Amino acid sequence: MTDFTQFPPSFTWGVATSAFQIEGGATADGKGPSIWDTFSHTPGKVIDGTNGDVACDHYHRYPEDVAIMASLGVDAYRFSMAWARVQPQGKGAWNEAGWDFYDRLLKELESKNIAAHITLYHWDLPQGLQDEGGWLNRDTAYHFAEYAAEVARRFGNRVKTIATHNEPWCTANLGYGNAQFAPGVADLKQSIQVSHHLVLSHGLAMSAMRKVGSTAQLGIVLNQWTADPATDSAADKAAAEFEYSRSVEWFMDPIFKGKYPALALKVHGDNAPVVQDDDLEIAHQKIDFLGVNYYFRAFCSTETPPRQPECKLGKTDMGWEIFPDGLTELLLKLHADYELPPIYITENGMANPDTIVNGEVPDEARIDFVKRHLKALNDARLQGVNIQGYFLWSLLDNFEWNSGYAKRFGIVHVDYETQQRTPKHSALWYRDYLIQQRPQKSAHAA
Ligand code: FCB
């Protein structure tokens, strides 16, 4: 694929990471433990037996990482804050040394003219709150709102966007539904109640941040997909409708319509969440942007074993189907169904079994992946969807949750023994692509 897609000059080009996946510094300067510290230290939970104690050591190496971003010429950096770093127990005392870290990181970004897009919660709940019931405990939503307000107070005028949650679907479904992620619970009813508390906490945090007042755009990041029936059978079609309803509409409808989607609610039956009187009104308030993370589509089969998609473009190292058309379709469907605010594609990228060959990392498959998805999102843009930016996941190879360090998503290779960073071919391609997009803004000096 060689075609070049021209985006408007105002389009935001970025890279994304999250705190637990890159920071390390697990106990540095008063940081409290999070559920991912606990989970990754529990034998059998992470495939390669690793944890986030050191990760990419970004806590100490952030100046180098920001310099790499500057050398690529990106406009923006999306990262998350580790709640337990700034409030070790998740409630009560703040940890000034933790705040200082993010202050230093922001200064570094400001010095390179890279806009900060922060996420408040990328799955690393302070363990102290987990000990009191975690997201199953409604109180956690109120503690989250206090933390959100404090971030807005301290940093709200220095960052471009603040997202409340990253992919609450994963927190609920993988953390509480199938136990793949921290805290490792497998209980459908609990996972649905957790999803409600996440939606509630989003609304409470939005109100708390609005009260503080800041220049940051406030929103949420959702992982989304289209759901295609594997065959024309009525059962597969019904499965696909339910999948879309329980995954995409389940989070979109409360926020944009103030209610849960009827189909998912009906199928959930007795597992439907306990919702208090004003909850959905709290969840239903204007957001300034919607972050969409897109990796694959859902392919819904009721056969045993389930029918698999053809995977015409192949699969990534995660085994995920490469399906860029799904991104166009998803964005157009969202645009038709909701009054959307501006959208950022806050994550998109692929795992690839990258290795260093003569000092280089030839990951041409990733370049092809990104090109195809940029074309797909531009197709949606040209059909009227307001898309403001794209963040490639990820800047660095990092701790890929229960896959540990075995899966590499970075455009920059990390040697975990030496912590040496090596830009892959995809990083160099992205740098050149950005120069082509906006020739007036040449890459910053590293
Ligand atoms: C997303 C997560 C991100 C990373 C990518 C591969 O679901 O938000 O942290 O793990 O998948």
CSV table of C-alpha atoms and ligand atoms in Angstrom, one decimal:
chain,number,residue,atom,x,y,z
A,1,MET,CA,0.0,0.0,0.0
A,2,THR,CA,1.6,3.2,-1.1
A,3,ASP,CA,-1.2,5.8,-1.1
A,4,PHE,CA,-0.7,8.8,1.0
A,5,THR,CA,-3.6,10.4,2.9
A,6,GLN,CA,-3.4,14.1,3.5
A,7,PHE,CA,-4.9,15.2,6.9
A,8,PRO,CA,-5.7,18.8,7.8
A,9,PRO,CA,-2.8,20.7,9.3
A,10,SER,CA,-4.6,21.0,12.7
A,11,PHE,CA,-4.8,17.2,13.1
A,12,THR,CA,-3.1,16.0,16.3
A,13,TRP,CA,-0.4,13.3,15.8
A,14,GLY,CA,0.6,11.5,19.0
A,15,VAL,CA,1.8,8.4,20.7
A,16,ALA,CA,0.3,6.7,23.8
A,17,THR,CA,1.4,4.8,26.9
A,18,SER,CA,0.1,4.1,30.3
A,19,ALA,CA,1.7,4.4,33.8
A,20,PHE,CA,1.8,0.8,34.9
A,21,GLN,CA,3.1,-0.4,31.6
A,22,ILE,CA,6.1,1.8,31.4
A,23,GLU,CA,6.9,3.7,34.7
A,24,GLY,CA,8.4,1.0,37.0
A,25,GLY,CA,9.4,2.8,40.2
A,26,ALA,CA,6.8,0.6,41.9
A,27,THR,CA,7.7,1.7,45.4
A,28,ALA,CA,9.7,4.8,44.6
A,29,ASP,CA,9.2,8.0,46.6
A,30,GLY,CA,6.2,6.9,48.6
A,31,LYS,CA,4.1,5.3,45.8
A,32,GLY,CA,1.5,2.9,47.2
A,33,PRO,CA,0.8,-0.5,45.7
A,34,SER,CA,-1.8,-0.9,43.0
A,35,ILE,CA,-3.9,-3.9,42.1
A,36,TRP,CA,-1.6,-4.5,39.2
A,37,ASP,CA,1.4,-4.7,41.6
A,38,THR,CA,-0.5,-7.3,43.6
A,39,PHE,CA,-1.8,-9.2,40.6
A,40,SER,CA,1.5,-9.4,38.7
A,41,HIS,CA,3.3,-10.6,41.8
A,42,THR,CA,0.7,-13.4,42.1
A,43,PRO,CA,2.2,-16.6,40.5
A,44,GLY,CA,0.4,-17.7,37.4
A,45,LYS,CA,-1.4,-14.4,36.6
A,46,VAL,CA,1.1,-13.1,34.0
A,47,ILE,CA,2.1,-15.5,31.3
A,48,ASP,CA,5.9,-14.9,31.5
A,49,GLY,CA,5.9,-14.5,35.3
A,50,THR,CA,7.0,-10.8,35.1
A,51,ASN,CA,5.8,-7.7,36.8
A,52,GLY,CA,5.8,-3.9,36.6
A,53,ASP,CA,8.5,-3.2,39.2
A,54,VAL,CA,10.9,-1.8,36.6
A,55,ALA,CA,9.1,-2.0,33.3
A,56,CYS,CA,10.7,0.6,31.0
A,57,ASP,CA,12.0,2.5,34.0
A,58,HIS,CA,10.3,5.5,32.5
A,59,TYR,CA,10.0,6.9,36.1
A,60,HIS,CA,13.7,7.6,35.9
A,61,ARG,CA,14.3,7.8,32.1
A,62,TYR,CA,11.4,10.1,31.2
A,63,PRO,CA,13.7,12.8,29.8
A,64,GLU,CA,15.1,10.4,27.3
A,65,ASP,CA,11.7,9.2,26.3
A,66,VAL,CA,10.4,12.7,25.8
A,67,ALA,CA,13.5,13.5,23.7
A,68,ILE,CA,12.6,10.4,21.6
A,69,MET,CA,9.1,11.8,21.1
A,70,ALA,CA,10.5,15.2,20.1
A,71,SER,CA,12.8,13.5,17.6
A,72,LEU,CA,9.8,11.9,16.0
A,73,GLY,CA,8.1,15.3,15.8
A,74,VAL,CA,4.8,14.2,17.5
A,75,ASP,CA,2.4,16.9,18.6
A,76,ALA,CA,1.0,15.1,21.6
A,77,TYR,CA,1.6,12.5,24.2
A,78,ARG,CA,-1.1,10.5,25.8
A,79,PHE,CA,-0.1,8.9,29.2
A,80,SER,CA,-1.9,7.9,32.4
A,81,MET,CA,-1.2,8.9,36.0
A,82,ALA,CA,-0.7,6.2,38.6
A,83,TRP,CA,-3.3,7.1,41.2
A,84,ALA,CA,-1.3,5.3,43.9
A,85,ARG,CA,1.7,7.5,43.1
A,86,VAL,CA,-0.1,10.7,44.0
A,87,GLN,CA,-2.4,9.2,46.6
A,88,PRO,CA,-0.9,6.0,48.0
A,89,GLN,CA,-4.1,4.7,49.6
A,90,GLY,CA,-6.5,6.0,47.0
A,91,LYS,CA,-8.0,8.3,49.6
A,92,GLY,CA,-6.6,10.6,52.3
A,93,ALA,CA,-3.1,12.0,52.1
A,94,TRP,CA,-1.5,13.2,48.9
A,95,ASN,CA,2.0,12.2,48.1
A,96,GLU,CA,3.9,15.3,47.0
A,97,ALA,CA,6.8,13.4,45.6
A,98,GLY,CA,4.4,11.6,43.3
A,99,TRP,CA,2.9,14.9,42.1
A,100,ASP,CA,6.4,16.1,41.5
A,101,PHE,CA,7.1,13.3,39.1
A,102,TYR,CA,4.2,14.3,36.9
A,103,ASP,CA,5.1,18.0,37.3
A,104,ARG,CA,8.6,17.2,36.0
A,105,LEU,CA,7.2,15.1,33.1
A,106,LEU,CA,4.9,18.0,32.1
A,107,LYS,CA,7.7,20.4,32.2
A,108,GLU,CA,9.8,18.2,30.0
A,109,LEU,CA,6.9,18.0,27.5
A,110,GLU,CA,6.3,21.7,27.7
A,111,SER,CA,10.0,22.4,26.9
A,112,LYS,CA,9.6,20.3,23.7
A,113,ASN,CA,6.2,21.8,22.8
A,114,ILE,CA,4.4,18.4,23.1
A,115,ALA,CA,0.8,18.6,24.3
A,116,ALA,CA,-0.1,16.4,27.2
A,117,HIS,CA,-3.2,14.2,27.1
A,118,ILE,CA,-3.7,12.5,30.4
A,119,THR,CA,-5.8,9.6,31.5
A,120,LEU,CA,-6.8,9.4,35.2
A,121,TYR,CA,-7.4,5.7,35.4
A,122,HIS,CA,-5.7,3.1,33.2
A,123,TRP,CA,-6.5,0.1,35.4
A,124,ASP,CA,-4.1,0.5,38.4
A,125,LEU,CA,-6.4,1.0,41.3
A,126,PRO,CA,-4.7,1.7,44.6
A,127,GLN,CA,-4.6,-1.6,46.5
A,128,GLY,CA,-5.9,0.2,49.6
A,129,LEU,CA,-9.2,0.8,47.8
A,130,GLN,CA,-9.3,-2.8,46.5
A,131,ASP,CA,-9.0,-3.9,50.1
A,132,GLU,CA,-12.3,-2.1,50.7
A,133,GLY,CA,-14.1,-3.7,47.8
A,134,GLY,CA,-12.5,-2.0,44.8
A,135,TRP,CA,-14.9,-0.9,42.0
A,136,LEU,CA,-17.6,-3.2,43.4
A,137,ASN,CA,-17.8,-0.8,46.3
A,138,ARG,CA,-19.7,2.3,45.2
A,139,ASP,CA,-17.6,4.5,47.5
A,140,THR,CA,-14.7,4.0,45.1
A,141,ALA,CA,-16.5,6.2,42.5
A,142,TYR,CA,-16.6,9.1,45.0
A,143,HIS,CA,-12.9,8.7,45.9
A,144,PHE,CA,-12.1,8.7,42.2
A,145,ALA,CA,-13.9,12.0,41.8
A,146,GLU,CA,-11.8,13.6,44.5
A,147,TYR,CA,-8.6,12.4,42.8
A,148,ALA,CA,-9.9,13.7,39.5
A,149,ALA,CA,-10.6,17.2,41.0
A,150,GLU,CA,-7.2,17.3,42.5
A,151,VAL,CA,-5.6,16.5,39.1
A,152,ALA,CA,-7.7,19.2,37.4
A,153,ARG,CA,-6.7,21.7,40.1
A,154,ARG,CA,-3.0,21.0,39.8
A,155,PHE,CA,-2.6,20.3,36.1
A,156,GLY,CA,-5.9,21.3,34.4
A,157,ASN,CA,-4.4,24.4,32.8
A,158,ARG,CA,-1.3,22.6,31.6
A,159,VAL,CA,-2.8,19.7,29.7
A,160,LYS,CA,-4.8,19.5,26.5
A,161,THR,CA,-7.2,16.8,27.6
A,162,ILE,CA,-8.1,14.7,30.7
A,163,ALA,CA,-9.8,11.4,30.2
A,164,THR,CA,-11.5,9.9,33.2
A,165,HIS,CA,-11.2,6.2,32.3
A,166,ASN,CA,-9.3,4.1,29.8
A,167,GLU,CA,-11.4,1.3,28.5
A,168,PRO,CA,-13.8,0.7,31.4
A,169,TRP,CA,-15.0,-2.3,29.4
A,170,CYS,CA,-11.7,-4.0,30.3
A,171,THR,CA,-11.8,-3.1,33.9
A,172,ALA,CA,-15.2,-4.7,34.2
A,173,ASN,CA,-15.0,-7.6,31.8
A,174,LEU,CA,-11.4,-8.7,32.2
A,175,GLY,CA,-10.9,-7.6,35.8
A,176,TYR,CA,-14.2,-9.0,37.1
A,177,GLY,CA,-15.7,-11.0,34.3
A,178,ASN,CA,-13.0,-13.6,33.3
A,179,ALA,CA,-10.2,-12.9,35.8
A,180,GLN,CA,-7.6,-12.2,33.1
A,181,PHE,CA,-6.8,-8.8,34.6
A,182,ALA,CA,-6.4,-7.4,38.1
A,183,PRO,CA,-8.1,-7.9,40.5
A,184,GLY,CA,-8.7,-11.3,39.0
A,185,VAL,CA,-12.4,-12.0,39.7
A,186,ALA,CA,-14.6,-14.1,37.5
A,187,ASP,CA,-18.2,-13.2,38.3
A,188,LEU,CA,-20.6,-11.9,35.6
A,189,LYS,CA,-23.0,-10.2,38.0
A,190,GLN,CA,-20.1,-8.4,39.8
A,191,SER,CA,-18.6,-7.3,36.5
A,192,ILE,CA,-21.8,-5.7,35.4
A,193,GLN,CA,-22.2,-3.9,38.8
A,194,VAL,CA,-18.5,-2.7,38.4
A,195,SER,CA,-19.3,-1.4,35.0
A,196,HIS,CA,-22.1,0.7,36.5
A,197,HIS,CA,-19.8,2.1,39.2
A,198,LEU,CA,-17.2,3.0,36.5
A,199,VAL,CA,-19.9,4.9,34.5
A,200,LEU,CA,-21.0,6.6,37.7
A,201,SER,CA,-17.4,7.5,38.6
A,202,HIS,CA,-16.9,9.0,35.2
A,203,GLY,CA,-19.9,11.3,35.7
A,204,LEU,CA,-18.9,12.2,39.3
A,205,ALA,CA,-15.3,13.0,38.1
A,206,MET,CA,-16.6,15.1,35.2
A,207,SER,CA,-18.7,17.2,37.6
A,208,ALA,CA,-15.9,17.5,40.1
A,209,MET,CA,-13.4,18.6,37.5
A,210,ARG,CA,-15.9,21.1,36.0
A,211,LYS,CA,-16.3,22.6,39.4
A,212,VAL,CA,-12.6,23.2,39.6
A,213,GLY,CA,-12.6,24.8,36.2
A,214,SER,CA,-9.6,24.4,33.8
A,215,THR,CA,-8.7,24.8,30.2
A,216,ALA,CA,-8.4,21.0,29.6
A,217,GLN,CA,-11.0,19.3,27.5
A,218,LEU,CA,-12.6,16.6,29.5
A,219,GLY,CA,-13.8,13.2,28.3
A,220,ILE,CA,-13.4,9.4,28.4
A,221,VAL,CA,-11.6,6.7,26.4
A,222,LEU,CA,-13.6,3.7,25.3
A,223,ASN,CA,-12.4,0.5,23.5
A,224,GLN,CA,-14.9,-0.2,20.7
A,225,TRP,CA,-15.5,-2.5,17.8
A,226,THR,CA,-18.1,-3.4,15.3
A,227,ALA,CA,-19.7,-6.8,15.8
A,228,ASP,CA,-20.2,-9.0,12.7
A,229,PRO,CA,-22.2,-12.2,12.6
A,230,ALA,CA,-20.0,-15.1,11.5
A,231,THR,CA,-22.8,-16.4,9.2
A,232,ASP,CA,-26.3,-15.3,8.2
A,233,SER,CA,-27.9,-17.5,10.8
A,234,ALA,CA,-30.4,-15.9,13.1
A,235,ALA,CA,-28.4,-17.1,16.1
A,236,ASP,CA,-25.2,-15.5,14.9
A,237,LYS,CA,-27.0,-12.2,14.0
A,238,ALA,CA,-28.5,-12.1,17.4
A,239,ALA,CA,-25.2,-12.8,19.0
A,240,ALA,CA,-23.6,-9.9,17.1
A,241,GLU,CA,-26.4,-7.5,18.1
A,242,PHE,CA,-26.0,-8.5,21.7
A,243,GLU,CA,-22.3,-8.1,21.6
A,244,TYR,CA,-22.5,-4.6,20.2
A,245,SER,CA,-25.1,-3.7,22.8
A,246,ARG,CA,-23.3,-5.1,25.8
A,247,SER,CA,-19.9,-3.7,24.8
A,248,VAL,CA,-20.2,-0.5,22.9
A,249,GLU,CA,-23.7,0.8,23.7
A,250,TRP,CA,-23.4,-0.2,27.3
A,251,PHE,CA,-20.9,2.6,27.9
A,252,MET,CA,-22.0,5.0,25.2
A,253,ASP,CA,-25.8,5.1,26.0
A,254,PRO,CA,-25.5,6.1,29.7
A,255,ILE,CA,-23.1,8.9,28.7
A,256,PHE,CA,-24.8,10.1,25.6
A,257,LYS,CA,-28.5,9.2,26.3
A,258,GLY,CA,-28.7,8.8,30.1
A,259,LYS,CA,-29.9,5.1,29.9
A,260,TYR,CA,-28.6,1.6,29.4
A,261,PRO,CA,-29.3,-0.1,26.1
A,262,ALA,CA,-32.6,-2.1,26.2
A,263,LEU,CA,-31.2,-5.2,24.5
A,264,ALA,CA,-28.2,-5.7,26.9
A,265,LEU,CA,-30.4,-4.8,29.9
A,266,LYS,CA,-32.9,-7.4,28.9
A,267,VAL,CA,-30.3,-10.2,28.3
A,268,HIS,CA,-28.5,-9.4,31.5
A,269,GLY,CA,-31.8,-10.0,33.4
A,270,ASP,CA,-31.0,-10.6,37.1
A,271,ASN,CA,-27.4,-9.6,36.5
A,272,ALA,CA,-28.4,-6.1,35.6
A,273,PRO,CA,-26.8,-3.5,37.9
A,274,VAL,CA,-28.2,-1.8,40.9
A,275,VAL,CA,-28.7,1.8,39.8
A,276,GLN,CA,-29.6,4.5,42.2
A,277,ASP,CA,-32.0,7.3,41.4
A,278,ASP,CA,-29.6,10.0,39.9
A,279,ASP,CA,-26.8,7.8,38.7
A,280,LEU,CA,-27.7,7.9,35.0
A,281,GLU,CA,-28.3,11.6,35.1
A,282,ILE,CA,-24.8,12.0,36.7
A,283,ALA,CA,-23.3,9.9,33.9
A,284,HIS,CA,-25.2,11.8,31.2
A,285,GLN,CA,-23.4,15.0,30.8
A,286,LYS,CA,-21.6,16.8,28.1
A,287,ILE,CA,-18.1,15.6,27.4
A,288,ASP,CA,-15.6,17.7,25.3
A,289,PHE,CA,-14.1,14.7,23.5
A,290,LEU,CA,-14.5,11.0,23.0
A,291,GLY,CA,-11.4,8.8,22.9
A,292,VAL,CA,-11.8,5.7,20.7
A,293,ASN,CA,-9.3,2.8,21.0
A,294,TYR,CA,-9.6,0.4,18.1
A,295,TYR,CA,-7.7,-2.8,17.6
A,296,PHE,CA,-10.1,-5.4,16.0
A,297,ARG,CA,-13.7,-6.2,15.3
A,298,ALA,CA,-15.9,-8.8,17.2
A,299,PHE,CA,-16.7,-11.8,15.0
A,300,CYS,CA,-19.7,-13.5,16.5
A,301,SER,CA,-20.3,-17.2,16.1
A,302,THR,CA,-22.6,-19.5,18.0
A,303,GLU,CA,-21.1,-22.7,16.6
A,304,THR,CA,-18.8,-25.0,18.6
A,305,PRO,CA,-16.0,-24.4,18.2
A,306,PRO,CA,-16.7,-20.8,17.1
A,307,ARG,CA,-16.2,-20.1,13.4
A,308,GLN,CA,-13.2,-17.9,12.9
A,309,PRO,CA,-12.9,-14.9,10.5
A,310,GLU,CA,-11.0,-15.3,7.3
A,311,CYS,CA,-8.3,-12.8,8.4
A,312,LYS,CA,-7.5,-11.7,4.8
A,313,LEU,CA,-4.9,-9.2,6.1
A,314,GLY,CA,-3.6,-11.7,8.7
A,315,LYS,CA,-3.3,-11.5,12.5
A,316,THR,CA,-1.1,-9.6,14.9
A,317,ASP,CA,1.2,-11.3,17.5
A,318,MET,CA,-1.7,-11.1,19.9
A,319,GLY,CA,-3.7,-13.3,17.5
A,320,TRP,CA,-6.0,-10.3,16.8
A,321,GLU,CA,-7.5,-10.1,13.3
A,322,ILE,CA,-6.2,-7.1,11.3
A,323,PHE,CA,-9.4,-5.4,10.1
A,324,PRO,CA,-9.1,-1.7,9.3
A,325,ASP,CA,-12.5,-1.5,7.6
A,326,GLY,CA,-14.1,-2.1,11.0
A,327,LEU,CA,-12.7,1.3,12.1
A,328,THR,CA,-14.5,3.2,9.3
A,329,GLU,CA,-17.7,1.3,10.0
A,330,LEU,CA,-17.5,1.8,13.7
A,331,LEU,CA,-16.9,5.6,13.4
A,332,LEU,CA,-19.8,6.0,10.9
A,333,LYS,CA,-22.1,4.0,13.1
A,334,LEU,CA,-21.2,6.0,16.2
A,335,HIS,CA,-21.7,9.2,14.2
A,336,ALA,CA,-25.2,8.0,13.1
A,337,ASP,CA,-26.3,6.9,16.5
A,338,TYR,CA,-25.1,9.7,18.8
A,339,GLU,CA,-24.5,13.4,19.0
A,340,LEU,CA,-20.7,13.1,19.2
A,341,PRO,CA,-18.2,15.5,20.4
A,342,PRO,CA,-14.8,15.6,18.6
A,343,ILE,CA,-13.1,12.2,18.5
A,344,TYR,CA,-9.5,11.3,19.1
A,345,ILE,CA,-8.3,7.8,18.1
A,346,THR,CA,-6.6,7.4,21.4
A,347,GLU,CA,-5.1,4.0,20.7
A,348,ASN,CA,-4.3,1.9,17.6
A,349,GLY,CA,-1.4,-0.3,16.9
A,350,MET,CA,-0.1,-3.9,16.8
A,351,ALA,CA,2.0,-6.4,18.6
A,352,ASN,CA,4.8,-7.8,16.4
A,353,PRO,CA,7.5,-10.3,17.3
A,354,ASP,CA,10.2,-7.7,16.7
A,355,THR,CA,13.9,-8.3,17.0
A,356,ILE,CA,17.0,-6.2,16.5
A,357,VAL,CA,18.8,-7.1,13.2
A,358,ASN,CA,22.2,-5.3,12.7
A,359,GLY,CA,21.1,-2.5,15.0
A,360,GLU,CA,17.7,-2.0,13.3
A,361,VAL,CA,14.2,-3.3,13.9
A,362,PRO,CA,12.5,-4.0,10.6
A,363,ASP,CA,8.8,-4.0,11.6
A,364,GLU,CA,7.3,-3.3,8.2
A,365,ALA,CA,4.2,-5.2,9.2
A,366,ARG,CA,3.4,-2.4,11.7
A,367,ILE,CA,3.9,0.3,9.1
A,368,ASP,CA,1.4,-1.4,6.9
A,369,PHE,CA,-1.0,-1.8,9.8
A,370,VAL,CA,-0.8,1.9,10.7
A,371,LYS,CA,-1.2,3.1,7.1
A,372,ARG,CA,-4.3,1.0,6.6
A,373,HIS,CA,-5.9,2.3,9.8
A,374,LEU,CA,-5.1,5.9,9.0
A,375,LYS,CA,-6.7,5.4,5.6
A,376,ALA,CA,-9.7,3.8,7.3
A,377,LEU,CA,-10.1,6.7,9.8
A,378,ASN,CA,-9.7,9.2,7.0
A,379,ASP,CA,-12.5,7.5,5.1
A,380,ALA,CA,-14.8,8.1,8.1
A,381,ARG,CA,-13.5,11.7,8.4
A,382,LEU,CA,-14.3,12.4,4.8
A,383,GLN,CA,-17.8,11.2,5.4
A,384,GLY,CA,-18.4,13.7,8.2
A,385,VAL,CA,-17.0,12.2,11.4
A,386,ASN,CA,-15.2,14.9,13.4
A,387,ILE,CA,-11.8,13.2,14.2
A,388,GLN,CA,-9.2,15.5,15.7
A,389,GLY,CA,-6.2,13.2,16.2
A,390,TYR,CA,-4.5,9.9,16.2
A,391,PHE,CA,-2.3,8.3,19.0
A,392,LEU,CA,-0.2,5.3,18.0
A,393,TRP,CA,-0.1,2.6,20.7
A,394,SER,CA,2.6,2.6,21.8
A,395,LEU,CA,5.7,4.7,22.0
A,396,LEU,CA,7.7,2.0,23.7
A,397,ASP,CA,7.6,-1.8,24.0
A,398,ASN,CA,6.1,-2.3,27.5
A,399,PHE,CA,4.4,-4.5,30.0
A,400,GLU,CA,1.4,-5.8,28.1
A,401,TRP,CA,-0.7,-6.8,31.2
A,402,ASN,CA,-1.2,-10.5,31.5
A,403,SER,CA,1.1,-11.1,28.5
A,404,GLY,CA,4.0,-9.5,30.4
A,405,TYR,CA,6.9,-8.4,28.2
A,406,ALA,CA,6.3,-11.1,25.6
A,407,LYS,CA,4.3,-8.9,23.3
A,408,ARG,CA,5.9,-5.9,21.7
A,409,PHE,CA,3.6,-3.0,20.8
A,410,GLY,CA,6.2,-0.2,20.7
A,411,ILE,CA,7.4,1.8,17.7
A,412,VAL,CA,10.6,2.0,19.8
A,413,HIS,CA,12.2,-1.3,20.9
A,414,VAL,CA,13.2,-1.7,24.5
A,415,ASP,CA,15.9,-4.1,25.6
A,416,TYR,CA,14.7,-4.9,29.1
A,417,GLU,CA,18.2,-6.0,30.2
A,418,THR,CA,19.9,-2.7,29.4
A,419,GLN,CA,16.9,-0.4,29.0
A,420,GLN,CA,18.3,0.6,25.7
A,421,ARG,CA,15.7,2.2,23.3
A,422,THR,CA,16.0,1.6,19.6
A,423,PRO,CA,13.5,3.3,17.2
A,424,LYS,CA,12.0,0.7,15.0
A,425,HIS,CA,11.5,1.2,11.2
A,426,SER,CA,7.9,2.2,12.1
A,427,ALA,CA,9.1,5.0,14.3
A,428,LEU,CA,11.3,6.4,11.5
A,429,TRP,CA,8.4,5.9,9.1
A,430,TYR,CA,6.1,7.8,11.5
A,431,ARG,CA,8.6,10.7,11.8
A,432,ASP,CA,8.8,11.0,8.0
A,433,TYR,CA,5.1,10.7,7.6
A,434,LEU,CA,4.5,13.5,10.0
A,435,ILE,CA,7.0,15.7,8.1
A,436,GLN,CA,5.0,15.0,5.0
A,437,GLN,CA,1.7,15.8,6.7
A,438,ARG,CA,2.9,19.2,7.9
A,439,PRO,CA,6.1,20.2,6.1
A,440,GLN,CA,5.9,23.6,7.8
A,441,LYS,CA,6.6,22.0,11.1
A,442,SER,CA,9.8,20.0,10.8
A,443,ALA,CA,10.7,17.4,13.5
A,444,HIS,CA,12.0,19.0,16.7
A,445,ALA,CA,15.6,18.5,17.4
A,446,ALA,CA,16.2,15.5,19.7
B,1,FCB,C1,-5.5,-1.6,25.2
B,1,FCB,C2,-5.0,-1.0,26.4
B,1,FCB,C3,-3.5,-0.7,26.4
B,1,FCB,C4,-2.7,-1.8,25.7
B,1,FCB,C5,-3.3,-2.1,24.4
B,1,FCB,C6,-2.6,-3.2,23.6
B,1,FCB,O1,-6.7,-2.4,25.5
B,1,FCB,O2,-5.6,0.2,26.7
B,1,FCB,O3,-3.0,-0.5,27.7
B,1,FCB,O4,-2.6,-2.9,26.5
B,1,FCB,O5,-4.7,-2.5,24.5
